[in-house]
């Protein structure tokens, strides 16, 4: 089933500069496809996405990045909320991050598991799908 | 009317006629005029300076003799993995006893079999035969056909196989944004032999501006 949640603050501006830091960036000399590897961090505004490997998918021409495919264990933090999963796809224009593979979401005293979490940075909402289980800590911090 | 030139009367002798007088004066005036015109021929003529007839080249002949050098040399070869490598320079000095071969104003083109072309421009270069590489220094600008323009102080380019390795920080303008990295290598990808990878190493930072192409 589905559960909608709030994730991070509202109206995250997705046209802010995206800063990617990593140990290494390998670019294929012929087609120009790029792969960041080695504790990769993608920062945009309040959102930080950390992963082991990030593939860059370009848009129609090379100067637009369409998507970032993070894999090898991904954690996304946005203000107080933290989500982690095996893989994530961040489409920059629409500001949507889709996490897949036993997703864990930790928010102010409650944690939630599921198979797929879709976060929309623009309006700060998230939809958790697939065997959603939520655990509340009564009277927690 | 013509008067007869004869000796009978005294007035005839004294008053020799006008024509004879005019001719007499002309016989003096005309040669003098001729002399004058002739002399202007040399006075007015422009001086010809025999000195600059042959323009000499101001080249330091001793220096040329002491240091043999080649101007606009070019070196072409193919690396073991089939990439075409061409080096051209403005000026090069062959190897001497103590100094290795070096060049000035060097350009290196590497056409790898995957169809990509990488071009390097450097101020100076030193050939290192032992390691079969040429070290480009004095600020190297690298342009790749995949749209990257890199600046780095020094790069070592292998001559036997296609491989570039920067020595020092690399600043690059990629199609998607600006990149700063600790180092850079361009070499054959050992996973897929045909592919060549331009790898930024020792910490990479890319800044991408959505909407506009990089600043």
CSV table of C-alpha atoms in Angstrom, one decimal:
chain,number,residue,atom,x,y,z
A,1,UNK,CA,0.0,0.0,0.0
A,2,UNK,CA,1.0,3.6,0.0
A,3,UNK,CA,1.8,6.2,2.6
A,4,UNK,CA,2.4,9.9,1.9
A,5,UNK,CA,4.8,11.8,4.1
A,6,UNK,CA,6.4,15.2,4.2
A,7,UNK,CA,10.1,15.2,3.4
A,8,UNK,CA,12.3,18.2,4.1
A,9,UNK,CA,11.2,21.8,3.8
A,10,UNK,CA,8.8,22.9,1.1
A,11,UNK,CA,9.6,24.5,-2.3
A,12,UNK,CA,13.1,23.2,-2.5
A,13,UNK,CA,14.4,25.2,-5.4
A,14,UNK,CA,15.6,22.7,-7.9
A,15,UNK,CA,17.4,25.3,-10.0
A,16,UNK,CA,20.0,25.8,-7.4
A,17,UNK,CA,23.5,24.7,-8.4
A,18,UNK,CA,24.2,21.0,-8.0
A,19,UNK,CA,27.6,20.3,-6.5
A,20,UNK,CA,29.0,16.8,-6.9
A,21,UNK,CA,32.1,15.7,-5.1
A,22,UNK,CA,33.7,12.3,-5.3
A,23,UNK,CA,37.1,10.5,-5.2
A,24,UNK,CA,37.1,9.9,-9.0
A,25,UNK,CA,35.2,10.8,-12.1
A,26,UNK,CA,35.7,8.6,-15.2
A,27,UNK,CA,34.5,10.0,-18.5
A,28,UNK,CA,34.2,7.7,-21.6
A,29,UNK,CA,36.3,9.5,-24.2
A,30,UNK,CA,34.1,8.5,-27.1
A,31,UNK,CA,30.5,9.2,-26.0
A,32,UNK,CA,31.3,11.4,-22.9
A,33,UNK,CA,29.3,9.3,-20.4
A,34,UNK,CA,30.5,10.1,-16.9
A,35,UNK,CA,30.6,8.0,-13.7
A,36,UNK,CA,31.5,9.4,-10.3
A,37,UNK,CA,32.8,6.8,-7.9
A,38,UNK,CA,34.2,6.7,-4.3
A,39,UNK,CA,32.0,8.2,-1.6
A,40,UNK,CA,30.1,10.5,-3.9
A,41,UNK,CA,28.2,13.4,-2.5
A,42,UNK,CA,25.6,15.3,-4.5
A,43,UNK,CA,24.6,18.5,-2.7
A,44,UNK,CA,21.8,20.9,-3.8
A,45,UNK,CA,20.5,23.4,-1.3
A,46,UNK,CA,19.4,21.5,1.8
A,47,UNK,CA,19.5,18.1,0.2
A,48,UNK,CA,22.5,15.9,0.3
A,49,UNK,CA,22.6,12.6,-1.5
A,50,UNK,CA,25.5,10.3,-0.6
A,51,UNK,CA,26.3,7.1,-2.6
A,52,UNK,CA,29.1,4.8,-3.6
A,53,UNK,CA,28.6,5.3,-7.4
A,54,UNK,CA,26.7,7.9,-9.4
A,55,UNK,CA,26.1,7.7,-13.2
A,56,UNK,CA,25.4,10.9,-15.0
A,57,UNK,CA,22.7,10.7,-17.7
A,58,UNK,CA,22.9,13.7,-20.0
A,59,UNK,CA,19.8,15.2,-21.7
A,60,UNK,CA,19.4,15.8,-25.4
A,61,UNK,CA,22.7,17.7,-25.7
A,62,UNK,CA,25.7,17.2,-23.4
A,63,UNK,CA,25.3,20.5,-21.5
A,64,UNK,CA,22.1,19.4,-19.6
A,65,UNK,CA,22.2,16.7,-17.0
A,66,UNK,CA,18.9,14.8,-17.1
A,67,UNK,CA,19.4,12.3,-14.3
A,68,UNK,CA,21.8,11.1,-11.7
A,69,UNK,CA,21.6,7.3,-11.0
A,70,UNK,CA,23.1,6.6,-7.6
A,71,UNK,CA,23.8,3.0,-6.6
A,72,UNK,CA,25.7,0.9,-4.1
A,73,UNK,CA,23.8,2.1,-1.1
A,74,UNK,CA,22.3,5.6,-1.1
A,75,UNK,CA,21.4,7.9,1.8
A,76,UNK,CA,19.5,11.1,1.3
A,77,UNK,CA,19.3,13.8,4.1
A,78,UNK,CA,17.1,16.8,3.8
A,79,UNK,CA,17.1,18.9,7.0
A,80,UNK,CA,16.0,16.5,9.8
A,81,UNK,CA,14.7,13.7,7.5
A,82,UNK,CA,16.9,10.9,6.4
A,83,UNK,CA,16.1,8.2,3.8
A,84,UNK,CA,18.4,5.3,2.7
A,85,UNK,CA,18.0,2.6,0.1
A,86,UNK,CA,20.0,0.5,-2.3
A,87,UNK,CA,19.5,2.7,-5.4
A,88,UNK,CA,18.2,6.1,-6.3
A,89,UNK,CA,17.4,8.1,-9.4
A,90,UNK,CA,17.4,11.9,-9.1
A,91,UNK,CA,15.8,13.7,-12.1
A,92,UNK,CA,17.1,17.2,-11.7
A,93,UNK,CA,14.6,19.2,-13.8
A,94,UNK,CA,11.5,17.7,-12.1
A,95,UNK,CA,13.3,17.5,-8.7
A,96,UNK,CA,12.0,14.0,-8.1
A,97,UNK,CA,14.1,11.3,-6.4
A,98,UNK,CA,13.0,7.7,-6.6
A,99,UNK,CA,14.6,5.4,-4.1
A,100,UNK,CA,14.3,1.6,-4.5
A,101,UNK,CA,15.5,-1.5,-2.7
A,102,UNK,CA,14.5,-1.8,1.0
A,103,UNK,CA,14.0,1.8,1.6
A,104,UNK,CA,14.3,3.1,5.2
A,105,UNK,CA,13.0,6.6,6.1
A,106,UNK,CA,13.8,8.1,9.5
A,107,UNK,CA,11.8,11.1,10.6
A,108,UNK,CA,11.5,12.8,13.9
A,109,UNK,CA,11.1,9.7,16.1
A,110,UNK,CA,9.4,7.4,13.6
A,111,UNK,CA,11.0,5.1,11.0
A,112,UNK,CA,9.3,3.7,8.0
A,113,UNK,CA,10.3,0.8,5.7
A,114,UNK,CA,9.0,0.1,2.2
A,115,UNK,CA,10.1,-1.0,-1.3
A,116,UNK,CA,10.0,2.3,-3.1
A,117,UNK,CA,10.0,5.9,-2.0
A,118,UNK,CA,9.3,8.8,-4.4
A,119,UNK,CA,10.4,12.2,-3.0
A,120,UNK,CA,9.3,15.4,-4.7
A,121,UNK,CA,11.7,18.0,-3.6
A,122,UNK,CA,9.7,20.8,-5.1
A,123,UNK,CA,6.8,20.5,-2.7
A,124,UNK,CA,8.6,18.4,-0.1
A,125,UNK,CA,6.3,15.4,-0.3
A,126,UNK,CA,7.1,11.7,-0.4
A,127,UNK,CA,5.2,8.6,-1.3
A,128,UNK,CA,6.3,5.3,0.2
A,129,UNK,CA,5.1,2.2,-1.5
A,130,UNK,CA,5.3,-1.6,-1.1
A,131,UNK,CA,4.8,-3.3,2.3
A,132,UNK,CA,5.0,-0.1,4.2
A,133,UNK,CA,5.7,-0.6,7.9
A,134,UNK,CA,5.9,2.3,10.3
A,135,UNK,CA,7.3,2.2,13.8
A,136,UNK,CA,6.5,5.0,16.2
A,137,UNK,CA,8.5,5.5,19.4
A,138,UNK,CA,5.8,6.7,21.8
A,139,UNK,CA,7.0,9.7,23.7
A,140,UNK,CA,10.3,9.4,21.9
A,141,UNK,CA,12.8,12.3,21.5
B,1,UNK,CA,68.7,91.9,-97.9
B,2,UNK,CA,72.0,90.2,-97.7
B,3,UNK,CA,75.0,92.2,-97.7
B,4,UNK,CA,78.0,90.9,-99.5
B,5,UNK,CA,80.8,90.0,-97.2
B,6,UNK,CA,83.8,91.3,-98.9
B,7,UNK,CA,86.7,93.5,-98.1
B,8,UNK,CA,86.2,96.6,-100.3
B,9,UNK,CA,84.8,99.3,-98.1
B,10,UNK,CA,85.9,100.1,-94.6
B,11,UNK,CA,82.3,100.4,-93.2
B,12,UNK,CA,81.6,96.9,-94.5
B,13,UNK,CA,84.5,95.5,-92.5
B,14,UNK,CA,83.7,97.4,-89.4
B,15,UNK,CA,80.0,96.8,-89.5
B,16,UNK,CA,80.1,93.0,-90.0
B,17,UNK,CA,76.4,92.1,-90.5
B,18,UNK,CA,74.0,91.1,-87.8
B,19,UNK,CA,73.8,87.5,-88.9
B,20,UNK,CA,77.4,86.8,-88.4
B,21,UNK,CA,77.4,88.5,-85.0
B,22,UNK,CA,74.4,86.3,-83.8
B,23,UNK,CA,76.1,83.2,-85.1
B,24,UNK,CA,79.3,84.2,-83.4
B,25,UNK,CA,77.5,84.6,-80.0
B,26,UNK,CA,75.6,81.3,-80.5
B,27,UNK,CA,78.8,79.5,-81.2
B,28,UNK,CA,79.8,80.4,-77.6
B,29,UNK,CA,76.4,80.2,-75.8
B,30,UNK,CA,75.2,76.9,-77.2
B,31,UNK,CA,78.2,74.7,-76.1
B,32,UNK,CA,78.1,76.3,-72.7
B,33,UNK,CA,74.4,75.5,-72.3
B,34,UNK,CA,75.1,71.9,-73.4
B,35,UNK,CA,77.8,71.7,-70.7
B,36,UNK,CA,75.4,72.9,-68.1
B,37,UNK,CA,72.7,70.4,-69.0
B,38,UNK,CA,75.2,67.6,-69.1
B,39,UNK,CA,76.5,68.5,-65.6
B,40,UNK,CA,73.0,68.5,-64.1
B,41,UNK,CA,72.8,64.9,-65.1
B,42,UNK,CA,75.2,64.0,-62.3
B,43,UNK,CA,74.2,66.8,-59.8
B,44,UNK,CA,70.5,66.0,-59.6
B,45,UNK,CA,70.6,62.2,-59.9
B,46,UNK,CA,69.7,60.4,-56.6
B,47,UNK,CA,72.5,59.0,-54.6
B,48,UNK,CA,72.7,55.2,-54.8
B,49,UNK,CA,74.1,53.8,-51.6
B,50,UNK,CA,76.1,50.7,-52.5
B,51,UNK,CA,75.9,49.6,-48.8
B,52,UNK,CA,72.3,48.4,-48.8
B,53,UNK,CA,72.4,46.7,-52.1
B,54,UNK,CA,72.6,43.3,-50.3
B,55,UNK,CA,70.4,43.0,-47.1
B,56,UNK,CA,72.3,40.8,-44.7
B,57,UNK,CA,70.4,38.6,-42.2
B,58,UNK,CA,71.1,39.6,-38.6
B,59,UNK,CA,71.3,36.0,-37.3
B,60,UNK,CA,73.7,35.1,-34.6
B,61,UNK,CA,75.7,32.7,-36.6
B,62,UNK,CA,77.9,31.5,-33.7
B,63,UNK,CA,74.9,30.6,-31.6
B,64,UNK,CA,73.3,28.7,-34.4
B,65,UNK,CA,76.5,26.8,-35.0
B,66,UNK,CA,77.0,26.0,-31.3
B,67,UNK,CA,73.4,24.8,-30.6
B,68,UNK,CA,72.1,22.7,-33.4
B,69,UNK,CA,68.3,23.0,-33.5
B,70,UNK,CA,65.3,22.1,-35.7
B,71,UNK,CA,62.5,24.6,-36.5
B,72,UNK,CA,59.0,23.3,-36.8
B,73,UNK,CA,59.9,19.6,-36.3
B,74,UNK,CA,57.1,17.0,-36.3
B,75,UNK,CA,57.1,13.5,-34.9
B,76,UNK,CA,54.4,11.0,-35.8
B,77,UNK,CA,53.9,7.5,-34.6
B,78,UNK,CA,51.3,5.0,-33.6
B,79,UNK,CA,51.1,3.6,-30.0
B,80,UNK,CA,50.9,-0.1,-29.2
B,81,UNK,CA,47.1,0.1,-28.9
B,82,UNK,CA,46.7,1.6,-32.3
B,83,UNK,CA,46.3,5.3,-31.5
B,84,UNK,CA,47.9,7.9,-33.9
B,85,UNK,CA,50.2,10.3,-32.1
B,86,UNK,CA,51.6,13.4,-33.7
B,87,UNK,CA,53.8,15.9,-32.0
B,88,UNK,CA,54.6,19.2,-33.7
B,89,UNK,CA,56.7,22.1,-32.1
B,90,UNK,CA,57.8,25.5,-33.1
B,91,UNK,CA,61.4,24.7,-32.3
B,92,UNK,CA,63.3,21.7,-30.9
B,93,UNK,CA,66.8,20.9,-29.7
B,94,UNK,CA,68.1,17.4,-30.2
B,95,UNK,CA,69.5,15.5,-27.3
B,96,UNK,CA,73.0,16.7,-26.2
B,97,UNK,CA,75.4,15.0,-23.8
B,98,UNK,CA,73.9,16.6,-20.7
B,99,UNK,CA,70.6,17.9,-21.9
B,100,UNK,CA,67.7,15.8,-23.0
B,101,UNK,CA,65.9,16.6,-26.2
B,102,UNK,CA,63.5,19.5,-25.6
B,103,UNK,CA,61.0,21.5,-27.6
B,104,UNK,CA,59.2,24.9,-27.4
B,105,UNK,CA,55.6,25.7,-28.3
B,106,UNK,CA,54.6,22.0,-28.6
B,107,UNK,CA,51.3,20.5,-29.8
B,108,UNK,CA,50.4,16.8,-29.3
B,109,UNK,CA,47.4,15.2,-31.1
B,110,UNK,CA,46.2,11.8,-30.0
B,111,UNK,CA,43.7,10.1,-32.2
B,112,UNK,CA,42.5,7.0,-30.3
B,113,UNK,CA,40.9,4.1,-32.2
B,114,UNK,CA,37.6,4.8,-30.5
B,115,UNK,CA,37.3,7.8,-32.8
B,116,UNK,CA,38.0,10.5,-30.2
B,117,UNK,CA,40.7,13.1,-30.6
B,118,UNK,CA,42.6,14.7,-27.8
B,119,UNK,CA,44.8,17.8,-28.4
B,120,UNK,CA,47.4,19.1,-26.1
B,121,UNK,CA,49.1,22.5,-26.3
B,122,UNK,CA,52.1,23.2,-24.0
B,123,UNK,CA,54.8,25.9,-23.7
B,124,UNK,CA,57.7,23.6,-23.3
B,125,UNK,CA,58.4,19.8,-23.5
B,126,UNK,CA,61.2,17.5,-22.6
B,127,UNK,CA,61.6,14.1,-24.2
B,128,UNK,CA,62.5,11.3,-21.8
B,129,UNK,CA,63.6,8.3,-23.9
B,130,UNK,CA,64.2,6.0,-20.9
B,131,UNK,CA,60.6,6.2,-19.8
B,132,UNK,CA,59.4,6.5,-23.5
B,133,UNK,CA,57.4,9.6,-22.6
B,134,UNK,CA,57.4,13.3,-23.3
B,135,UNK,CA,56.8,15.6,-20.3
B,136,UNK,CA,54.9,18.7,-21.3
B,137,UNK,CA,55.1,21.6,-18.9
B,138,UNK,CA,54.7,25.4,-18.5
B,139,UNK,CA,50.9,25.1,-18.5
B,140,UNK,CA,49.2,22.5,-20.6
B,141,UNK,CA,45.8,23.0,-22.3
B,142,UNK,CA,44.0,19.8,-23.2
B,143,UNK,CA,40.9,19.7,-25.5
B,144,UNK,CA,39.1,16.5,-26.0
B,145,UNK,CA,36.5,15.7,-28.6
B,146,UNK,CA,34.0,14.8,-25.9
B,147,UNK,CA,33.9,18.5,-25.0
B,148,UNK,CA,36.3,18.8,-22.1
B,149,UNK,CA,38.9,21.6,-21.9
B,150,UNK,CA,41.4,21.0,-19.2
B,151,UNK,CA,44.2,23.2,-17.8
B,152,UNK,CA,47.0,21.7,-15.8
B,153,UNK,CA,50.6,22.7,-15.1
B,154,UNK,CA,52.3,19.6,-16.4
B,155,UNK,CA,51.4,16.4,-18.2
B,156,UNK,CA,53.4,13.3,-19.0
B,157,UNK,CA,52.4,11.7,-22.3
B,158,UNK,CA,53.5,8.1,-23.0
B,159,UNK,CA,54.9,7.6,-26.5
B,160,UNK,CA,54.8,3.8,-26.7
B,161,UNK,CA,51.1,3.4,-25.6
B,162,UNK,CA,48.4,6.0,-25.4
B,163,UNK,CA,48.4,7.3,-21.9
B,164,UNK,CA,48.4,10.8,-20.5
B,165,UNK,CA,48.9,11.6,-16.8
B,166,UNK,CA,48.8,15.0,-15.3
B,167,UNK,CA,51.2,16.1,-12.5
B,168,UNK,CA,49.4,18.7,-10.5
B,169,UNK,CA,45.9,20.1,-10.1
B,170,UNK,CA,43.5,20.0,-13.0
B,171,UNK,CA,40.8,22.6,-13.8
B,172,UNK,CA,38.4,21.6,-16.5
B,173,UNK,CA,35.3,23.0,-18.2
B,174,UNK,CA,33.1,20.0,-19.1
B,175,UNK,CA,29.9,20.1,-21.1
B,176,UNK,CA,27.9,19.9,-17.9
B,177,UNK,CA,29.9,22.2,-15.7
B,178,UNK,CA,33.2,23.1,-14.2
B,179,UNK,CA,35.4,20.4,-12.6
B,180,UNK,CA,38.4,20.8,-10.2
B,181,UNK,CA,40.4,17.6,-9.6
B,182,UNK,CA,43.7,16.6,-8.0
B,183,UNK,CA,44.9,14.9,-11.1
B,184,UNK,CA,43.8,13.4,-14.4
B,185,UNK,CA,44.7,10.5,-16.6
B,186,UNK,CA,43.6,9.4,-20.1
B,187,UNK,CA,44.2,5.8,-20.8
B,188,UNK,CA,42.7,2.7,-22.2
B,189,UNK,CA,39.9,1.3,-20.1
B,190,UNK,CA,41.1,-2.1,-18.9
B,191,UNK,CA,37.5,-3.3,-18.6
B,192,UNK,CA,36.5,-2.7,-22.2
B,193,UNK,CA,39.7,-2.7,-24.2
B,194,UNK,CA,38.3,-0.5,-27.1
B,195,UNK,CA,37.2,2.3,-24.8
B,196,UNK,CA,39.3,5.1,-23.5
B,197,UNK,CA,38.7,6.8,-20.2
B,198,UNK,CA,39.4,10.3,-19.2
B,199,UNK,CA,39.7,9.9,-15.4
B,200,UNK,CA,39.8,12.8,-12.9
B,201,UNK,CA,41.5,11.5,-9.8
B,202,UNK,CA,42.5,12.5,-6.3
B,203,UNK,CA,39.2,14.1,-5.4
B,204,UNK,CA,36.8,15.6,-7.9
B,205,UNK,CA,34.4,18.5,-7.5
B,206,UNK,CA,31.9,19.3,-10.2
B,207,UNK,CA,29.5,22.3,-10.1
B,208,UNK,CA,26.5,22.0,-12.4
B,209,UNK,CA,24.0,24.9,-12.9
B,210,UNK,CA,20.6,23.4,-13.9
B,211,UNK,CA,19.1,25.5,-16.6
B,212,UNK,CA,22.2,27.3,-17.9
B,213,UNK,CA,25.2,25.3,-19.1
B,214,UNK,CA,28.1,25.7,-16.7
B,215,UNK,CA,29.2,29.3,-15.9
